[in-house]
Amino acid sequence: MDLIEQCETAKSRALGWLESRIEKDGSLVGSEDHIFGYYKGPLALSIGGCQLEADRVARVIKDRFFLDGRFDRGEQYEGAGAGPIYRDSWLTWGMHLLGHFDMSIAGGNSIVARTCRTTGAAFAHEGEDVLDVGLTCCAMTALLVTGHTEAAIKGSELVLKVINEQPEPSNAVYFRWSPTHGFVTASDRQSPGWIVRMGEKGEVYWYLGYCLVLMASMYQVTSNKKWLEGAERVSGFVNACHPEVFESVTSGKIGWGYADLHCVTDDPQYADAAERIGREICEVQDKSGQWFRKAGQPAPVSFDATFERVFYLTRIERALQKFQNSSEDRR
């Protein structure tokens, strides 16, 4: 079975598990009142072809969690590592794709209002001046979808600056930066990921992936090759990581990033890297159809892990299909 077929099989199995856990009213079993289980659902279900289920879930989100452009009304899941703007960005994109413009347009406007006026980037914590690259990447993708192109480019320039001006890239990559103090180089490890130490095991890699995604999007929007140069630099960071970077549960976004880069460049190296991570995602899927980040994980985490991998596999499959078609055309 080739990987494209494996992706289809894995997605079908995952969507079957997800559909079995969605109540008739759109509630998610075990995550009824926690937005953490829902926030990637509208996007993943929609691109997975489950439009009716996606719409039911979207209506629950509106009734229980949405208010004034934000999706953080109700109970908050204590295990959530990233800030509210991260979840709001996924939801804004998903709602826009579904046609729930009452939520997506308000969501996009809210994201713009919460970013730094000077740089356009997202704050690590509201009320502070430290900017977070991972949150910014996520927010900028939502702004692109909702038509805030200039704001998205502005925030992305900060991400590119952080990528290009790393103080010690052979040792570590730092993804938080302050306009007053520069790079944040100390971590209490309560929010892992925004420091990635080169060559060390157990690092969290999703920030690297989201940078690749944003570089591909910005190149597609502007045709400026500086974004591809930024992507090459990030790819160098990836390759300097411990070899587990291609097998980690936090590396799905790297696969997504490489897939999108292949789609805008036709570079076969990006397709190869996306394929490597896509194969790992398929191989570690549970027989039930869900994905685990760790044994005994609570229901909101099962939904989050499974929704996002349906999305990643869709992007990876698209890139591999493009690569396959290009290879056939060259024969």
PDB file of C-alpha atoms in Angstrom, residues 73-329:
ATOM      1  CA  ARG A  73     -16.552  31.395  27.041  1.00  0.00           C
ATOM      2  CA  GLY A  74     -17.191  28.437  29.369  1.00  0.00           C
ATOM      3  CA  GLU A  75     -14.877  25.958  31.076  1.00  0.00           C
ATOM      4  CA  GLN A  76     -11.173  26.005  30.183  1.00  0.00           C
ATOM      5  CA  TYR A  77      -9.182  22.801  29.950  1.00  0.00           C
ATOM      6  CA  GLU A  78      -6.285  22.943  32.413  1.00  0.00           C
ATOM      7  CA  GLY A  79      -3.976  20.911  30.167  1.00  0.00           C
ATOM      8  CA  ALA A  80      -4.005  23.475  27.359  1.00  0.00           C
ATOM      9  CA  GLY A  81      -0.467  24.754  26.784  1.00  0.00           C
ATOM     10  CA  ALA A  82      -0.994  27.426  24.112  1.00  0.00           C
ATOM     11  CA  GLY A  83      -2.943  30.614  24.743  1.00  0.00           C
ATOM     12  CA  PRO A  84      -6.537  31.396  23.694  1.00  0.00           C
ATOM     13  CA  ILE A  85      -5.504  33.096  20.438  1.00  0.00           C
ATOM     14  CA  TYR A  86      -4.159  29.733  19.246  1.00  0.00           C
ATOM     15  CA  ARG A  87      -7.525  28.012  19.628  1.00  0.00           C
ATOM     16  CA  ASP A  88      -9.397  31.053  18.332  1.00  0.00           C
ATOM     17  CA  SER A  89      -7.273  31.003  15.174  1.00  0.00           C
ATOM     18  CA  TRP A  90      -8.026  27.353  14.378  1.00  0.00           C
ATOM     19  CA  LEU A  91     -11.717  28.005  15.016  1.00  0.00           C
ATOM     20  CA  THR A  92     -11.794  31.154  12.893  1.00  0.00           C
ATOM     21  CA  TRP A  93     -10.293  29.266   9.940  1.00  0.00           C
ATOM     22  CA  GLY A  94     -12.653  26.331  10.380  1.00  0.00           C
ATOM     23  CA  MET A  95     -15.739  28.504  10.713  1.00  0.00           C
ATOM     24  CA  HIS A  96     -14.798  30.444   7.591  1.00  0.00           C
ATOM     25  CA  LEU A  97     -14.402  27.255   5.589  1.00  0.00           C
ATOM     26  CA  LEU A  98     -17.797  26.073   6.792  1.00  0.00           C
ATOM     27  CA  GLY A  99     -19.459  29.354   5.875  1.00  0.00           C
ATOM     28  CA  HIS A 100     -20.190  30.443   9.453  1.00  0.00           C
ATOM     29  CA  PHE A 101     -19.091  33.971   8.619  1.00  0.00           C
ATOM     30  CA  ASP A 102     -20.820  35.454  11.649  1.00  0.00           C
ATOM     31  CA  MET A 103     -18.135  33.767  13.739  1.00  0.00           C
ATOM     32  CA  SER A 104     -15.169  33.834  11.357  1.00  0.00           C
ATOM     33  CA  ILE A 105     -15.296  37.521  10.476  1.00  0.00           C
ATOM     34  CA  ALA A 106     -15.730  38.510  14.113  1.00  0.00           C
ATOM     35  CA  GLY A 107     -12.974  36.052  15.002  1.00  0.00           C
ATOM     36  CA  GLY A 108     -10.562  37.575  12.494  1.00  0.00           C
ATOM     37  CA  ASN A 109     -11.290  41.082  13.741  1.00  0.00           C
ATOM     38  CA  SER A 110     -10.726  39.949  17.324  1.00  0.00           C
ATOM     39  CA  ILE A 111      -7.372  38.386  16.443  1.00  0.00           C
ATOM     40  CA  VAL A 112      -6.195  41.609  14.782  1.00  0.00           C
ATOM     41  CA  ALA A 113      -7.250  43.593  17.854  1.00  0.00           C
ATOM     42  CA  ARG A 114      -5.211  41.323  20.135  1.00  0.00           C
ATOM     43  CA  THR A 115      -1.934  41.465  18.206  1.00  0.00           C
ATOM     44  CA  CYS A 116       0.930  43.865  18.830  1.00  0.00           C
ATOM     45  CA  ARG A 117       0.293  47.256  17.220  1.00  0.00           C
ATOM     46  CA  THR A 118       3.957  47.702  16.370  1.00  0.00           C
ATOM     47  CA  THR A 119       4.880  44.284  14.972  1.00  0.00           C
ATOM     48  CA  GLY A 120       1.507  42.672  14.251  1.00  0.00           C
ATOM     49  CA  ALA A 121       2.614  39.540  16.119  1.00  0.00           C
ATOM     50  CA  ALA A 122       0.771  37.629  18.855  1.00  0.00           C
ATOM     51  CA  PHE A 123       1.619  38.025  22.515  1.00  0.00           C
ATOM     52  CA  ALA A 124       2.705  35.036  24.577  1.00  0.00           C
ATOM     53  CA  HIS A 125       0.379  36.288  27.315  1.00  0.00           C
ATOM     54  CA  GLU A 126      -2.152  39.073  27.064  1.00  0.00           C
ATOM     55  CA  GLY A 127      -1.010  42.182  28.893  1.00  0.00           C
ATOM     56  CA  GLU A 128       2.717  41.480  28.452  1.00  0.00           C
ATOM     57  CA  ASP A 129       5.157  42.562  25.728  1.00  0.00           C
ATOM     58  CA  VAL A 130       6.695  39.162  24.928  1.00  0.00           C
ATOM     59  CA  LEU A 131       5.740  37.915  21.462  1.00  0.00           C
ATOM     60  CA  ASP A 132       5.340  34.233  20.637  1.00  0.00           C
ATOM     61  CA  VAL A 133       6.238  32.909  17.189  1.00  0.00           C
ATOM     62  CA  GLY A 134       4.061  29.793  17.358  1.00  0.00           C
ATOM     63  CA  LEU A 135       0.958  31.746  18.312  1.00  0.00           C
ATOM     64  CA  THR A 136       1.786  34.329  15.658  1.00  0.00           C
ATOM     65  CA  CYS A 137       2.073  31.699  12.918  1.00  0.00           C
ATOM     66  CA  CYS A 138      -1.309  30.286  13.857  1.00  0.00           C
ATOM     67  CA  ALA A 139      -2.936  33.715  14.066  1.00  0.00           C
ATOM     68  CA  MET A 140      -1.535  34.811  10.699  1.00  0.00           C
ATOM     69  CA  THR A 141      -3.013  31.775   8.915  1.00  0.00           C
ATOM     70  CA  ALA A 142      -6.441  32.716  10.286  1.00  0.00           C
ATOM     71  CA  LEU A 143      -5.972  36.334   9.208  1.00  0.00           C
ATOM     72  CA  LEU A 144      -5.097  35.257   5.660  1.00  0.00           C
ATOM     73  CA  VAL A 145      -8.257  33.183   5.433  1.00  0.00           C
ATOM     74  CA  THR A 146     -10.461  36.028   6.662  1.00  0.00           C
ATOM     75  CA  GLY A 147      -8.983  38.621   4.305  1.00  0.00           C
ATOM     76  CA  HIS A 148      -6.660  40.492   6.674  1.00  0.00           C
ATOM     77  CA  THR A 149      -3.765  40.124   4.242  1.00  0.00           C
ATOM     78  CA  GLU A 150      -1.795  43.218   5.209  1.00  0.00           C
ATOM     79  CA  ALA A 151      -2.039  42.365   8.910  1.00  0.00           C
ATOM     80  CA  ALA A 152      -0.924  38.806   8.171  1.00  0.00           C
ATOM     81  CA  ILE A 153       2.120  39.982   6.227  1.00  0.00           C
ATOM     82  CA  LYS A 154       3.024  42.429   8.997  1.00  0.00           C
ATOM     83  CA  GLY A 155       2.976  39.761  11.701  1.00  0.00           C
ATOM     84  CA  SER A 156       4.829  37.329   9.463  1.00  0.00           C
ATOM     85  CA  GLU A 157       7.670  39.820   9.059  1.00  0.00           C
ATOM     86  CA  LEU A 158       8.293  39.508  12.801  1.00  0.00           C
ATOM     87  CA  VAL A 159       8.414  35.716  12.473  1.00  0.00           C
ATOM     88  CA  LEU A 160      10.948  36.028   9.649  1.00  0.00           C
ATOM     89  CA  LYS A 161      13.032  38.421  11.750  1.00  0.00           C
ATOM     90  CA  VAL A 162      13.110  35.933  14.619  1.00  0.00           C
ATOM     91  CA  ILE A 163      14.089  33.123  12.240  1.00  0.00           C
ATOM     92  CA  ASN A 164      16.899  35.134  10.659  1.00  0.00           C
ATOM     93  CA  GLU A 165      18.360  36.688  13.806  1.00  0.00           C
ATOM     94  CA  GLN A 166      18.654  33.662  16.095  1.00  0.00           C
ATOM     95  CA  PRO A 167      21.503  34.372  18.557  1.00  0.00           C
ATOM     96  CA  GLU A 168      22.934  30.849  18.827  1.00  0.00           C
ATOM     97  CA  PRO A 169      21.256  28.581  16.244  1.00  0.00           C
ATOM     98  CA  SER A 170      23.837  25.816  16.601  1.00  0.00           C
ATOM     99  CA  ASN A 171      22.740  25.344  20.213  1.00  0.00           C
ATOM    100  CA  ALA A 172      19.073  26.310  20.392  1.00  0.00           C
ATOM    101  CA  VAL A 173      16.303  28.136  18.575  1.00  0.00           C
ATOM    102  CA  TYR A 174      14.267  30.666  20.558  1.00  0.00           C
ATOM    103  CA  PHE A 175      10.715  31.457  19.537  1.00  0.00           C
ATOM    104  CA  ARG A 176       9.843  34.225  21.977  1.00  0.00           C
ATOM    105  CA  TRP A 177      11.018  37.782  21.503  1.00  0.00           C
ATOM    106  CA  SER A 178      10.388  41.096  23.209  1.00  0.00           C
ATOM    107  CA  PRO A 179      10.626  44.527  21.548  1.00  0.00           C
ATOM    108  CA  THR A 180      12.287  45.830  24.721  1.00  0.00           C
ATOM    109  CA  HIS A 181      14.473  42.877  25.780  1.00  0.00           C
ATOM    110  CA  GLY A 182      15.064  40.879  22.583  1.00  0.00           C
ATOM    111  CA  PHE A 183      15.130  37.083  22.576  1.00  0.00           C
ATOM    112  CA  VAL A 184      13.807  35.216  25.604  1.00  0.00           C
ATOM    113  CA  THR A 185      16.415  32.537  26.227  1.00  0.00           C
ATOM    114  CA  ALA A 186      15.293  31.081  29.575  1.00  0.00           C
ATOM    115  CA  SER A 187      12.403  28.684  30.046  1.00  0.00           C
ATOM    116  CA  ASP A 188      10.714  27.200  33.081  1.00  0.00           C
ATOM    117  CA  ARG A 189       9.517  24.419  30.741  1.00  0.00           C
ATOM    118  CA  GLN A 190       5.907  24.959  31.731  1.00  0.00           C
ATOM    119  CA  SER A 191       5.162  25.895  28.126  1.00  0.00           C
ATOM    120  CA  PRO A 192       7.538  23.669  26.155  1.00  0.00           C
ATOM    121  CA  GLY A 193       8.159  24.251  22.488  1.00  0.00           C
ATOM    122  CA  TRP A 194       9.228  27.857  22.278  1.00  0.00           C
ATOM    123  CA  ILE A 195      12.819  26.828  22.936  1.00  0.00           C
ATOM    124  CA  VAL A 196      14.122  23.951  20.805  1.00  0.00           C
ATOM    125  CA  ARG A 197      17.569  22.670  21.771  1.00  0.00           C
ATOM    126  CA  MET A 198      19.533  21.272  18.886  1.00  0.00           C
ATOM    127  CA  GLY A 199      20.347  17.569  19.056  1.00  0.00           C
ATOM    128  CA  GLU A 200      18.577  16.925  22.360  1.00  0.00           C
ATOM    129  CA  LYS A 201      15.882  14.291  22.827  1.00  0.00           C
ATOM    130  CA  GLY A 202      12.464  15.087  24.175  1.00  0.00           C
ATOM    131  CA  GLU A 203      12.096  18.514  22.590  1.00  0.00           C
ATOM    132  CA  VAL A 204       8.732  19.828  21.380  1.00  0.00           C
ATOM    133  CA  TYR A 205       8.816  20.602  17.668  1.00  0.00           C
ATOM    134  CA  TRP A 206       5.517  22.121  16.573  1.00  0.00           C
ATOM    135  CA  TYR A 207       6.856  25.699  16.497  1.00  0.00           C
ATOM    136  CA  LEU A 208       9.284  24.666  13.759  1.00  0.00           C
ATOM    137  CA  GLY A 209       6.430  23.188  11.756  1.00  0.00           C
ATOM    138  CA  TYR A 210       4.233  26.233  12.028  1.00  0.00           C
ATOM    139  CA  CYS A 211       7.106  28.415  10.817  1.00  0.00           C
ATOM    140  CA  LEU A 212       7.377  26.249   7.695  1.00  0.00           C
ATOM    141  CA  VAL A 213       3.629  26.551   7.140  1.00  0.00           C
ATOM    142  CA  LEU A 214       3.705  30.337   7.402  1.00  0.00           C
ATOM    143  CA  MET A 215       6.722  30.698   5.130  1.00  0.00           C
ATOM    144  CA  ALA A 216       4.912  28.678   2.444  1.00  0.00           C
ATOM    145  CA  SER A 217       1.749  30.767   2.825  1.00  0.00           C
ATOM    146  CA  MET A 218       3.632  34.062   2.656  1.00  0.00           C
ATOM    147  CA  TYR A 219       5.500  32.999  -0.470  1.00  0.00           C
ATOM    148  CA  GLN A 220       2.215  31.990  -2.073  1.00  0.00           C
ATOM    149  CA  VAL A 221       0.710  35.394  -1.238  1.00  0.00           C
ATOM    150  CA  THR A 222       3.670  37.629  -2.123  1.00  0.00           C
ATOM    151  CA  SER A 223       5.922  35.603  -4.497  1.00  0.00           C
ATOM    152  CA  ASN A 224       8.858  37.073  -2.561  1.00  0.00           C
ATOM    153  CA  LYS A 225      11.660  34.543  -2.282  1.00  0.00           C
ATOM    154  CA  LYS A 226      12.720  35.819   1.130  1.00  0.00           C
ATOM    155  CA  TRP A 227       9.999  33.588   2.559  1.00  0.00           C
ATOM    156  CA  LEU A 228      11.492  30.543   0.851  1.00  0.00           C
ATOM    157  CA  GLU A 229      14.888  31.521   2.245  1.00  0.00           C
ATOM    158  CA  GLY A 230      13.262  31.652   5.677  1.00  0.00           C
ATOM    159  CA  ALA A 231      11.798  28.200   5.079  1.00  0.00           C
ATOM    160  CA  GLU A 232      15.231  26.841   4.148  1.00  0.00           C
ATOM    161  CA  ARG A 233      16.641  28.255   7.360  1.00  0.00           C
ATOM    162  CA  VAL A 234      13.892  26.629   9.435  1.00  0.00           C
ATOM    163  CA  SER A 235      14.433  23.367   7.585  1.00  0.00           C
ATOM    164  CA  GLY A 236      18.075  23.606   8.619  1.00  0.00           C
ATOM    165  CA  PHE A 237      16.943  23.896  12.235  1.00  0.00           C
ATOM    166  CA  VAL A 238      14.779  20.785  11.775  1.00  0.00           C
ATOM    167  CA  ASN A 239      17.667  18.785  10.367  1.00  0.00           C
ATOM    168  CA  ALA A 240      19.899  19.866  13.257  1.00  0.00           C
ATOM    169  CA  CYS A 241      17.447  18.445  15.785  1.00  0.00           C
ATOM    170  CA  HIS A 242      17.672  14.960  17.249  1.00  0.00           C
ATOM    171  CA  PRO A 243      16.583  12.334  14.666  1.00  0.00           C
ATOM    172  CA  GLU A 244      13.404  11.798  16.691  1.00  0.00           C
ATOM    173  CA  VAL A 245      12.136  15.044  15.121  1.00  0.00           C
ATOM    174  CA  PHE A 246      10.633  12.963  12.317  1.00  0.00           C
ATOM    175  CA  GLU A 247       8.917  10.578  14.739  1.00  0.00           C
ATOM    176  CA  SER A 248       7.746  12.801  17.597  1.00  0.00           C
ATOM    177  CA  VAL A 249       4.077  13.233  18.467  1.00  0.00           C
ATOM    178  CA  THR A 250       4.739  16.988  18.223  1.00  0.00           C
ATOM    179  CA  SER A 251       6.044  16.866  14.632  1.00  0.00           C
ATOM    180  CA  GLY A 252       2.794  16.719  12.682  1.00  0.00           C
ATOM    181  CA  LYS A 253       2.991  20.405  11.840  1.00  0.00           C
ATOM    182  CA  ILE A 254       6.453  19.840  10.363  1.00  0.00           C
ATOM    183  CA  GLY A 255       4.869  17.359   7.963  1.00  0.00           C
ATOM    184  CA  TRP A 256       2.169  19.901   7.147  1.00  0.00           C
ATOM    185  CA  GLY A 257       4.784  22.601   6.609  1.00  0.00           C
ATOM    186  CA  TYR A 258       6.910  20.500   4.281  1.00  0.00           C
ATOM    187  CA  ALA A 259       3.783  19.441   2.370  1.00  0.00           C
ATOM    188  CA  ASP A 260       2.717  23.038   1.802  1.00  0.00           C
ATOM    189  CA  LEU A 261       6.245  24.008   0.803  1.00  0.00           C
ATOM    190  CA  HIS A 262       6.324  21.276  -1.822  1.00  0.00           C
ATOM    191  CA  CYS A 263       3.003  22.505  -3.198  1.00  0.00           C
ATOM    192  CA  VAL A 264       4.374  26.032  -3.741  1.00  0.00           C
ATOM    193  CA  THR A 265       7.912  25.084  -4.887  1.00  0.00           C
ATOM    194  CA  ASP A 266       7.742  21.567  -6.427  1.00  0.00           C
ATOM    195  CA  ASP A 267      10.934  20.802  -4.490  1.00  0.00           C
ATOM    196  CA  PRO A 268      11.058  16.989  -4.124  1.00  0.00           C
ATOM    197  CA  GLN A 269      13.074  17.243  -0.893  1.00  0.00           C
ATOM    198  CA  TYR A 270      10.060  18.808   0.803  1.00  0.00           C
ATOM    199  CA  ALA A 271       7.817  16.042  -0.512  1.00  0.00           C
ATOM    200  CA  ASP A 272      10.234  13.422   0.847  1.00  0.00           C
ATOM    201  CA  ALA A 273      10.232  15.034   4.299  1.00  0.00           C
ATOM    202  CA  ALA A 274       6.435  15.290   4.323  1.00  0.00           C
ATOM    203  CA  GLU A 275       6.172  11.646   3.295  1.00  0.00           C
ATOM    204  CA  ARG A 276       8.477  10.587   6.127  1.00  0.00           C
ATOM    205  CA  ILE A 277       6.302  12.230   8.750  1.00  0.00           C
ATOM    206  CA  GLY A 278       3.067  11.157   7.091  1.00  0.00           C
ATOM    207  CA  ARG A 279       4.162   7.539   7.202  1.00  0.00           C
ATOM    208  CA  GLU A 280       4.937   7.850  10.917  1.00  0.00           C
ATOM    209  CA  ILE A 281       1.514   9.365  11.617  1.00  0.00           C
ATOM    210  CA  CYS A 282      -0.195   6.468   9.852  1.00  0.00           C
ATOM    211  CA  GLU A 283       1.906   3.828  11.570  1.00  0.00           C
ATOM    212  CA  VAL A 284       1.215   5.024  15.128  1.00  0.00           C
ATOM    213  CA  GLN A 285      -2.547   5.355  14.730  1.00  0.00           C
ATOM    214  CA  ASP A 286      -4.523   3.273  17.217  1.00  0.00           C
ATOM    215  CA  LYS A 287      -6.741   0.499  15.857  1.00  0.00           C
ATOM    216  CA  SER A 288      -9.761   2.387  17.148  1.00  0.00           C
ATOM    217  CA  GLY A 289      -8.982   5.213  14.723  1.00  0.00           C
ATOM    218  CA  GLN A 290      -7.825   7.784  17.253  1.00  0.00           C
ATOM    219  CA  TRP A 291      -4.311   8.974  17.983  1.00  0.00           C
ATOM    220  CA  PHE A 292      -2.663   9.104  21.379  1.00  0.00           C
ATOM    221  CA  ARG A 293      -0.172  11.631  22.670  1.00  0.00           C
ATOM    222  CA  LYS A 294       0.200   9.594  25.831  1.00  0.00           C
ATOM    223  CA  ALA A 295      -1.474   6.608  27.456  1.00  0.00           C
ATOM    224  CA  GLY A 296      -4.590   7.362  29.461  1.00  0.00           C
ATOM    225  CA  GLN A 297      -5.116  10.766  27.901  1.00  0.00           C
ATOM    226  CA  PRO A 298      -8.451  12.497  28.647  1.00  0.00           C
ATOM    227  CA  ALA A 299     -11.159  12.791  26.001  1.00  0.00           C
ATOM    228  CA  PRO A 300     -10.398  16.420  25.013  1.00  0.00           C
ATOM    229  CA  VAL A 301      -6.826  15.428  24.133  1.00  0.00           C
ATOM    230  CA  SER A 302      -8.022  12.441  22.087  1.00  0.00           C
ATOM    231  CA  PHE A 303     -10.250  14.707  20.035  1.00  0.00           C
ATOM    232  CA  ASP A 304      -7.515  17.307  19.610  1.00  0.00           C
ATOM    233  CA  ALA A 305      -4.869  14.775  18.561  1.00  0.00           C
ATOM    234  CA  THR A 306      -7.199  13.019  16.141  1.00  0.00           C
ATOM    235  CA  PHE A 307      -8.731  16.111  14.548  1.00  0.00           C
ATOM    236  CA  GLU A 308      -5.334  17.617  13.836  1.00  0.00           C
ATOM    237  CA  ARG A 309      -3.888  14.461  12.303  1.00  0.00           C
ATOM    238  CA  VAL A 310      -6.821  14.163   9.924  1.00  0.00           C
ATOM    239  CA  PHE A 311      -5.903  17.669   8.798  1.00  0.00           C
ATOM    240  CA  TYR A 312      -2.157  16.971   8.552  1.00  0.00           C
ATOM    241  CA  LEU A 313      -2.686  13.822   6.504  1.00  0.00           C
ATOM    242  CA  THR A 314      -4.934  15.716   4.115  1.00  0.00           C
ATOM    243  CA  ARG A 315      -2.203  18.283   3.439  1.00  0.00           C
ATOM    244  CA  ILE A 316       0.488  15.616   3.155  1.00  0.00           C
ATOM    245  CA  GLU A 317      -1.643  13.535   0.805  1.00  0.00           C
ATOM    246  CA  ARG A 318      -2.220  16.575  -1.404  1.00  0.00           C
ATOM    247  CA  ALA A 319       1.532  17.188  -1.658  1.00  0.00           C
ATOM    248  CA  LEU A 320       2.282  13.552  -2.447  1.00  0.00           C
ATOM    249  CA  GLN A 321      -0.387  13.495  -5.137  1.00  0.00           C
ATOM    250  CA  LYS A 322       1.129  16.619  -6.679  1.00  0.00           C
ATOM    251  CA  PHE A 323       4.592  15.050  -6.550  1.00  0.00           C
ATOM    252  CA  GLN A 324       3.285  11.875  -8.157  1.00  0.00           C
ATOM    253  CA  ASN A 325       1.552  13.832 -10.941  1.00  0.00           C
ATOM    254  CA  SER A 326       4.677  15.896 -11.575  1.00  0.00           C
ATOM    255  CA  SER A 327       6.807  12.743 -11.772  1.00  0.00           C
ATOM    256  CA  GLU A 328       4.436  11.227 -14.318  1.00  0.00           C
ATOM    257  CA  ASP A 329       4.482  14.417 -16.398  1.00  0.00           C
TER     258      ASP A 329
END
